[in-house]
Coordinates of C-alpha atoms (C1' of nucleotides) and ligand atoms in Angstrom, one line a residue:
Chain A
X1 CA 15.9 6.6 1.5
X2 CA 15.8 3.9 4.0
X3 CA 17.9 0.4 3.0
X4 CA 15.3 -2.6 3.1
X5 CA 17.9 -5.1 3.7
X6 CA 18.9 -3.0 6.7
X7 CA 15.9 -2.1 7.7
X8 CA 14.5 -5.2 8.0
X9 CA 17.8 -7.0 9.8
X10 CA 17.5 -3.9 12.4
X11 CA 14.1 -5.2 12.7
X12 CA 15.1 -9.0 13.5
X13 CA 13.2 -9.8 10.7
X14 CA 15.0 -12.8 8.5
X15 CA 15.1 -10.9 5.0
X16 CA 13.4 -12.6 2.7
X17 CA 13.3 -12.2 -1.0
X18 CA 9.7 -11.4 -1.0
X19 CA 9.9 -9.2 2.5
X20 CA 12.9 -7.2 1.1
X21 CA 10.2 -6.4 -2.2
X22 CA 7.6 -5.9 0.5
X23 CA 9.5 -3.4 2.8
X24 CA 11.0 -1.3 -0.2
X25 CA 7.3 -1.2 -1.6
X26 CA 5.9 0.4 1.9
X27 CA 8.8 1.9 3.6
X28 CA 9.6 5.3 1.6
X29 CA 5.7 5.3 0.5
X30 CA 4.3 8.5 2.4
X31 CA 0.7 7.7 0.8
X32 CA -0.4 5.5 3.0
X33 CA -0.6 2.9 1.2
X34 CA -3.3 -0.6 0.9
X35 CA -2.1 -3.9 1.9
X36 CA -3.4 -4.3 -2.2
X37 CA -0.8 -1.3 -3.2
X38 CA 1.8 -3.1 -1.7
X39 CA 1.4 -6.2 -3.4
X40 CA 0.5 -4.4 -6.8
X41 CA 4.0 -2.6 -5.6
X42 CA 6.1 -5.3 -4.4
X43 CA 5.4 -7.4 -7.9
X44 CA 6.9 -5.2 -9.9
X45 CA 9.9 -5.3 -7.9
X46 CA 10.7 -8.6 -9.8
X47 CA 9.7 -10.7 -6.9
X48 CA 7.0 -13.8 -6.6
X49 CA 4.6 -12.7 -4.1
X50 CA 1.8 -13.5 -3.1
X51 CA -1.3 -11.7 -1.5
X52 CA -1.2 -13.9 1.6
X53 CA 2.8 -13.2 2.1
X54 CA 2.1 -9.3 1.6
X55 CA -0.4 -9.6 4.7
X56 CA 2.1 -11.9 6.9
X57 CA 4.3 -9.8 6.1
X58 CA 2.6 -6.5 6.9
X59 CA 1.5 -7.9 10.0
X60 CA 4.8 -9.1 11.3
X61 CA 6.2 -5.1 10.3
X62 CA 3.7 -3.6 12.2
X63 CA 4.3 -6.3 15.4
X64 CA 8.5 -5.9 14.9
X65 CA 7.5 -1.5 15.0
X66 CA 8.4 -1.1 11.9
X67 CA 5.2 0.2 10.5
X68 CA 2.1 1.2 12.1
X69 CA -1.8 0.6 10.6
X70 CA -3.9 3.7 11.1
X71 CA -7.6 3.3 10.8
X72 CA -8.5 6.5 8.4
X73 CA -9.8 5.1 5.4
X74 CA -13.5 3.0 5.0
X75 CA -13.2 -0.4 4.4
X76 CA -9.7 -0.7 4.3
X77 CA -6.7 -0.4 6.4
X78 CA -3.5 1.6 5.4
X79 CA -0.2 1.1 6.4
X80 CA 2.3 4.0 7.6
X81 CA 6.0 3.8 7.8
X82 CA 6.2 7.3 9.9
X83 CA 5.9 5.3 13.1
X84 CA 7.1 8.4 15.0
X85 CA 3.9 10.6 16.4
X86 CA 2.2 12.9 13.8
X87 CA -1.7 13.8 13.2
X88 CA -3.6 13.4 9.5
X89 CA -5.2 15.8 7.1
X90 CA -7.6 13.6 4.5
X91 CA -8.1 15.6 1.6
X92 CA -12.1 14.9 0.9
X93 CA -12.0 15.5 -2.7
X94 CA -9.0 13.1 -3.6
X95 CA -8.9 10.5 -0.5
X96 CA -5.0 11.6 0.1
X97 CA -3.8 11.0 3.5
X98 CA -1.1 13.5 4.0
X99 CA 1.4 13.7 7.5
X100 CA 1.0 17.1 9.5
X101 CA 3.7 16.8 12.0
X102 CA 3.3 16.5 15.6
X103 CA 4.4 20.4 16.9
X104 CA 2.6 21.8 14.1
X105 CA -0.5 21.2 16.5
X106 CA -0.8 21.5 20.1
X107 CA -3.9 19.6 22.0
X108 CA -4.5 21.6 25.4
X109 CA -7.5 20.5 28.3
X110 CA -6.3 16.6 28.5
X111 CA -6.3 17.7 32.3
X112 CA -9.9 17.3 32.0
X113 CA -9.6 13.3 31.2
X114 CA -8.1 12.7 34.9
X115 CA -10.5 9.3 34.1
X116 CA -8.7 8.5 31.0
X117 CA -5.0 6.9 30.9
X118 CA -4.1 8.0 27.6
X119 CA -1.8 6.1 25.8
X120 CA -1.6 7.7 22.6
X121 CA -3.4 10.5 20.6
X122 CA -3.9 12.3 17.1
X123 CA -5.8 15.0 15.4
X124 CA -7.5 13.9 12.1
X125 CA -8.3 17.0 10.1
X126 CA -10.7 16.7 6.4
X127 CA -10.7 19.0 3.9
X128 CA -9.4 20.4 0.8
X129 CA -5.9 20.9 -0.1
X130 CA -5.2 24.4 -1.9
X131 CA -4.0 24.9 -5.0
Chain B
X1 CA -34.6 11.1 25.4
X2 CA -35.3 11.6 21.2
X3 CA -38.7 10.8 19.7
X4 CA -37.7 8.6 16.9
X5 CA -40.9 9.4 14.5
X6 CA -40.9 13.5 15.2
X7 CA -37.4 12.8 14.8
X8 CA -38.0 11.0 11.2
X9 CA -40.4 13.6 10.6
X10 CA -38.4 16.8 11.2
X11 CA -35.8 15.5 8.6
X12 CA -38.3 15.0 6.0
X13 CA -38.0 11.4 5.7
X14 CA -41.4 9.2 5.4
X15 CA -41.5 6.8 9.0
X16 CA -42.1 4.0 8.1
X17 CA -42.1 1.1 10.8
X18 CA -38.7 -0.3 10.0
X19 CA -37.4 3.0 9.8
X20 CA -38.8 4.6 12.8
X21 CA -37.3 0.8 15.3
X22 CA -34.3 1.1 13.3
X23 CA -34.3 5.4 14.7
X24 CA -35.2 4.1 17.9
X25 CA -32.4 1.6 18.1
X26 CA -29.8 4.2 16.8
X27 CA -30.5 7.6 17.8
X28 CA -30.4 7.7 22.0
X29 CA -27.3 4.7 21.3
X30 CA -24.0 6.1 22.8
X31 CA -22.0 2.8 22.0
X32 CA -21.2 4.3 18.1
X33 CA -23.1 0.7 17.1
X34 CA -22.5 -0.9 13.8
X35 CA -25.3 -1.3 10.9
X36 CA -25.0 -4.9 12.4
X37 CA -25.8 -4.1 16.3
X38 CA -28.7 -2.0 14.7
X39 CA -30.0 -4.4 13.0
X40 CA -30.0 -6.7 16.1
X41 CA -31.7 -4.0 18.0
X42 CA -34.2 -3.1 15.9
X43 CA -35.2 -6.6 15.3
X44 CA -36.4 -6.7 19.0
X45 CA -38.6 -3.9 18.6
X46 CA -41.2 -6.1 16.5
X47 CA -40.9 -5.1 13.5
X48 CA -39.9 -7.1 10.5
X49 CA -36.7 -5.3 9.2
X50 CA -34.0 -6.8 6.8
X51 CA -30.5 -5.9 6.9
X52 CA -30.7 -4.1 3.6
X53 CA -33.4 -1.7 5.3
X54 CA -30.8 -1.3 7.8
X55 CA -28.2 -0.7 5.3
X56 CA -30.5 1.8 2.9
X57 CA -32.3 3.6 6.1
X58 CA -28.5 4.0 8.0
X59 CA -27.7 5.9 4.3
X60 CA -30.9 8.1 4.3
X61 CA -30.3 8.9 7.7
X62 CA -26.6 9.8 6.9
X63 CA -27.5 11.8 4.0
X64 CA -30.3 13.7 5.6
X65 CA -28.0 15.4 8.8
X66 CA -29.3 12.6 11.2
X67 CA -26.8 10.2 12.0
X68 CA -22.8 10.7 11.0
X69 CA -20.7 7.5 10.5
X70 CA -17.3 7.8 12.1
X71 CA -14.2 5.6 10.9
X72 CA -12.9 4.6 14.0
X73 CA -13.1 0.6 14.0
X74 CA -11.0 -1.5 12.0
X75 CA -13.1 -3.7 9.5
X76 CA -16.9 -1.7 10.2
X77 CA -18.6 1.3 10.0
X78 CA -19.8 3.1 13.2
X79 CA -22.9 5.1 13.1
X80 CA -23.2 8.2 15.7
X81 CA -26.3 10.1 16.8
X82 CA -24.6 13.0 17.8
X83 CA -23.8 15.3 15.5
X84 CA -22.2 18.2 17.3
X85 CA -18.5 18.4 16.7
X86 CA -17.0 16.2 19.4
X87 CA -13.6 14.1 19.9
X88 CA -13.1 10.1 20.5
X89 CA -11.7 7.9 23.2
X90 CA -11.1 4.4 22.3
X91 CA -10.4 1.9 25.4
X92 CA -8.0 -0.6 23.6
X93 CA -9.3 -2.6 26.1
X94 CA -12.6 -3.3 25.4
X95 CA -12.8 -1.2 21.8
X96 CA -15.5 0.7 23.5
X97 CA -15.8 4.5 22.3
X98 CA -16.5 7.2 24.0
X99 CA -17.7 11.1 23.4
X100 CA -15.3 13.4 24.5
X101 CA -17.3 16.7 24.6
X102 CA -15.9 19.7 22.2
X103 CA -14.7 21.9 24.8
X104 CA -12.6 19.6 26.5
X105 CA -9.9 20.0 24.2
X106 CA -8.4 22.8 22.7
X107 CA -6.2 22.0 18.9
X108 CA -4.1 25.2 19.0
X109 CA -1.7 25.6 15.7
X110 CA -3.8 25.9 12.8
X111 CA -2.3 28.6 11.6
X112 CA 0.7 26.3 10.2
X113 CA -2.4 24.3 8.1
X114 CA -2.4 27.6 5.8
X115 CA -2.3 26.0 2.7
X116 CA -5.3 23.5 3.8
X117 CA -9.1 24.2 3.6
X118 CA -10.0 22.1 7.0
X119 CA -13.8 21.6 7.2
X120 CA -13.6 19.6 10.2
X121 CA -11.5 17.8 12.8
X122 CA -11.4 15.9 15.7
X123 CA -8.6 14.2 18.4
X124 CA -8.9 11.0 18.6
X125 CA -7.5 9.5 22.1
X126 CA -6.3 5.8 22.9
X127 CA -5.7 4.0 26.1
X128 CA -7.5 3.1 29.1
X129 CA -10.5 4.2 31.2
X130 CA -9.5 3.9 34.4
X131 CA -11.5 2.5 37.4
Chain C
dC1 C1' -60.5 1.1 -5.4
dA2 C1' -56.5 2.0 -8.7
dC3 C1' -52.2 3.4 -10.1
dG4 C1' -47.4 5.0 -9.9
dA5 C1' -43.9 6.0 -6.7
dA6 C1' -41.5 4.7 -2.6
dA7 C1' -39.9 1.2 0.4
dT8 C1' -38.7 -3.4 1.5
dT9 C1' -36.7 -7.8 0.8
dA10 C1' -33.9 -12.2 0.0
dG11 C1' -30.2 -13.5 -1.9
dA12 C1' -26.3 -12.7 -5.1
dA13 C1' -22.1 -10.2 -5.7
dT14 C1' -18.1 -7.7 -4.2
dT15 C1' -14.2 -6.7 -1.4
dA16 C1' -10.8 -6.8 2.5
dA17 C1' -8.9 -9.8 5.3
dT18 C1' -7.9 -14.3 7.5
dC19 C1' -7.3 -19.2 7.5
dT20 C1' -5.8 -23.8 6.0
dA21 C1' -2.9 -27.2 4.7
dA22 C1' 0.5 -28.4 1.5
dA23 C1' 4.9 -27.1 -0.8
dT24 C1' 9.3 -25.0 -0.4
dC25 C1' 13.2 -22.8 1.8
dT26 C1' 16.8 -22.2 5.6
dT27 C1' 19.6 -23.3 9.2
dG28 C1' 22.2 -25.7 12.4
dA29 C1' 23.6 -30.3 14.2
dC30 C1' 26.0 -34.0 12.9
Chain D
dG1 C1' 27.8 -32.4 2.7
dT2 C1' 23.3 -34.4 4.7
dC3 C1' 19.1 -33.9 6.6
dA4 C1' 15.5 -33.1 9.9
dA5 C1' 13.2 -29.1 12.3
dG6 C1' 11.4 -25.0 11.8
dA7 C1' 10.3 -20.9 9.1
dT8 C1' 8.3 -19.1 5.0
dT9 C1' 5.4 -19.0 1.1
dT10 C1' 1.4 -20.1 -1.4
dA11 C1' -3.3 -21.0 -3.8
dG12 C1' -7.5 -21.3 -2.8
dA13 C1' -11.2 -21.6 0.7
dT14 C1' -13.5 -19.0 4.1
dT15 C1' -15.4 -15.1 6.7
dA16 C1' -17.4 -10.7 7.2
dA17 C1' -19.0 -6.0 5.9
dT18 C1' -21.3 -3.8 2.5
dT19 C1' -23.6 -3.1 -1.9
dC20 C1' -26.4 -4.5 -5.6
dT21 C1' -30.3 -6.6 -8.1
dA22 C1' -34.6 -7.5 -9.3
dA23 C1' -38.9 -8.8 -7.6
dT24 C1' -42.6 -7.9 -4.1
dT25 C1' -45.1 -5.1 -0.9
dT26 C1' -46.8 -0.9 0.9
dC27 C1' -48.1 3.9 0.6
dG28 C1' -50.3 8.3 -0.8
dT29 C1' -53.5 10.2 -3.8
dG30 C1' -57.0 11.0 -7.0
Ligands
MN1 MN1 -4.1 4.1 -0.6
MN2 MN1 -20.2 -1.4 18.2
ZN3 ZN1 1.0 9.1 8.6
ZN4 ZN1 -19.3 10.1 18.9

DNA sequence: CACGAAATTAGAATTAATCTAAATCTTGAC
DNA sequence: GTCAAGATTTAGATTAATTCTAATTTCGTG
């Protein structure tokens, strides 16, 4: 359970009342949440916020490496506090993003993008969770 | 180089003139285009098309095993004429993206996904295209 | 030709995200 | 302690992608 105070002072990011809301809102959150889930979030941690602080906010975590965006979802970006590598299995019946760590999956043949400088890479898998 | 109205025709949907520029301007496009770029293109072929056709025809050509959309770009659909399993390479850059063909890569690990029902997946790369 | 179904359309509505410009905090120099 | 400069927050306007609506046009068939 990461400390949002901390967190965001580690960051050098001034701690605001509304960014410390923010923060605790996003950073143990594993669903990938909305930049509206966040807000919806962050409000009921007793705090005035505002939509328009909840996406300067957001932006200025992803900048500082707190948080990373990943484009997954239609329409809509979602916001991922696991900023280390990892791929993404989308369940297609439920929309749930779900982490598959990185050495559960190995990508081999990236010799064959000599043309390519790859700076970073992902497997997105869809399907069905069981059970 | 596809014929847009046998192409129309072999997945039972009635060509119609917007529908078959609107084919034309999608289907031999490697740029992943938006509904918007479409819309631009099929415009030039002289036919009168609105941007709802675009939108309704893009659907129908979804639906009917044509076209896929891939969620790749932040903010917009992309539409994609090829619908053979294949990977993605994003220039950050210049946004473009490119096919990376199937057998280029090789996701080894699956086995660990044993709980998940994967219908289909893909790597998607990020960096630079050299030269 | 006539008629019902299919297709097209302009513009309204919806939604995510950004922008604007004013109000409110902080902070550090005095 | 005071206060100006800069940082932060905010409501509401704006933009952009997409969908919806309801009316019009076109198409296929008898
Ligand atoms: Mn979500
Ligand atoms: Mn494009
Ligand atoms: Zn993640
Ligand atoms: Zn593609």
């Amino acid at each position: 359970m990461k400390n949002a105070l901390t967190f965001l002072q580690d960051h050098g990011i001034q701690p605001t009342a509304q960014r410390v809301a923010i923060a605790e809102a996003v950073l143990d959150n594993t669903t990938h949440p909305t930049a509206e889930e966040i807000l919806v979030d962050a409000q009921k941690r007793c705090a005035i916020v505002s939509r328009a602080t909840v996406y300067n906010a957001l932006k200025l975590f992803v900048e500082k490496g707190m948080l990373r965006t990943q484009i997954i979802r239609e329409g809509t970006v979602v916001y991922d506090p696991n900023t280390q590598n990892h791929h993404h299995f989308i369940d297609e019946e439920s929309g749930t993003i779900i982490d598959i760590p990185w050495d559960w999956l190995k990508v081999q043949g990236k010799q064959n993008l000599e043309e390519y400088d790859i700076h970073e890479y992902q497997v997105i898998l869809r399907g069905r969770k069981k059970r």
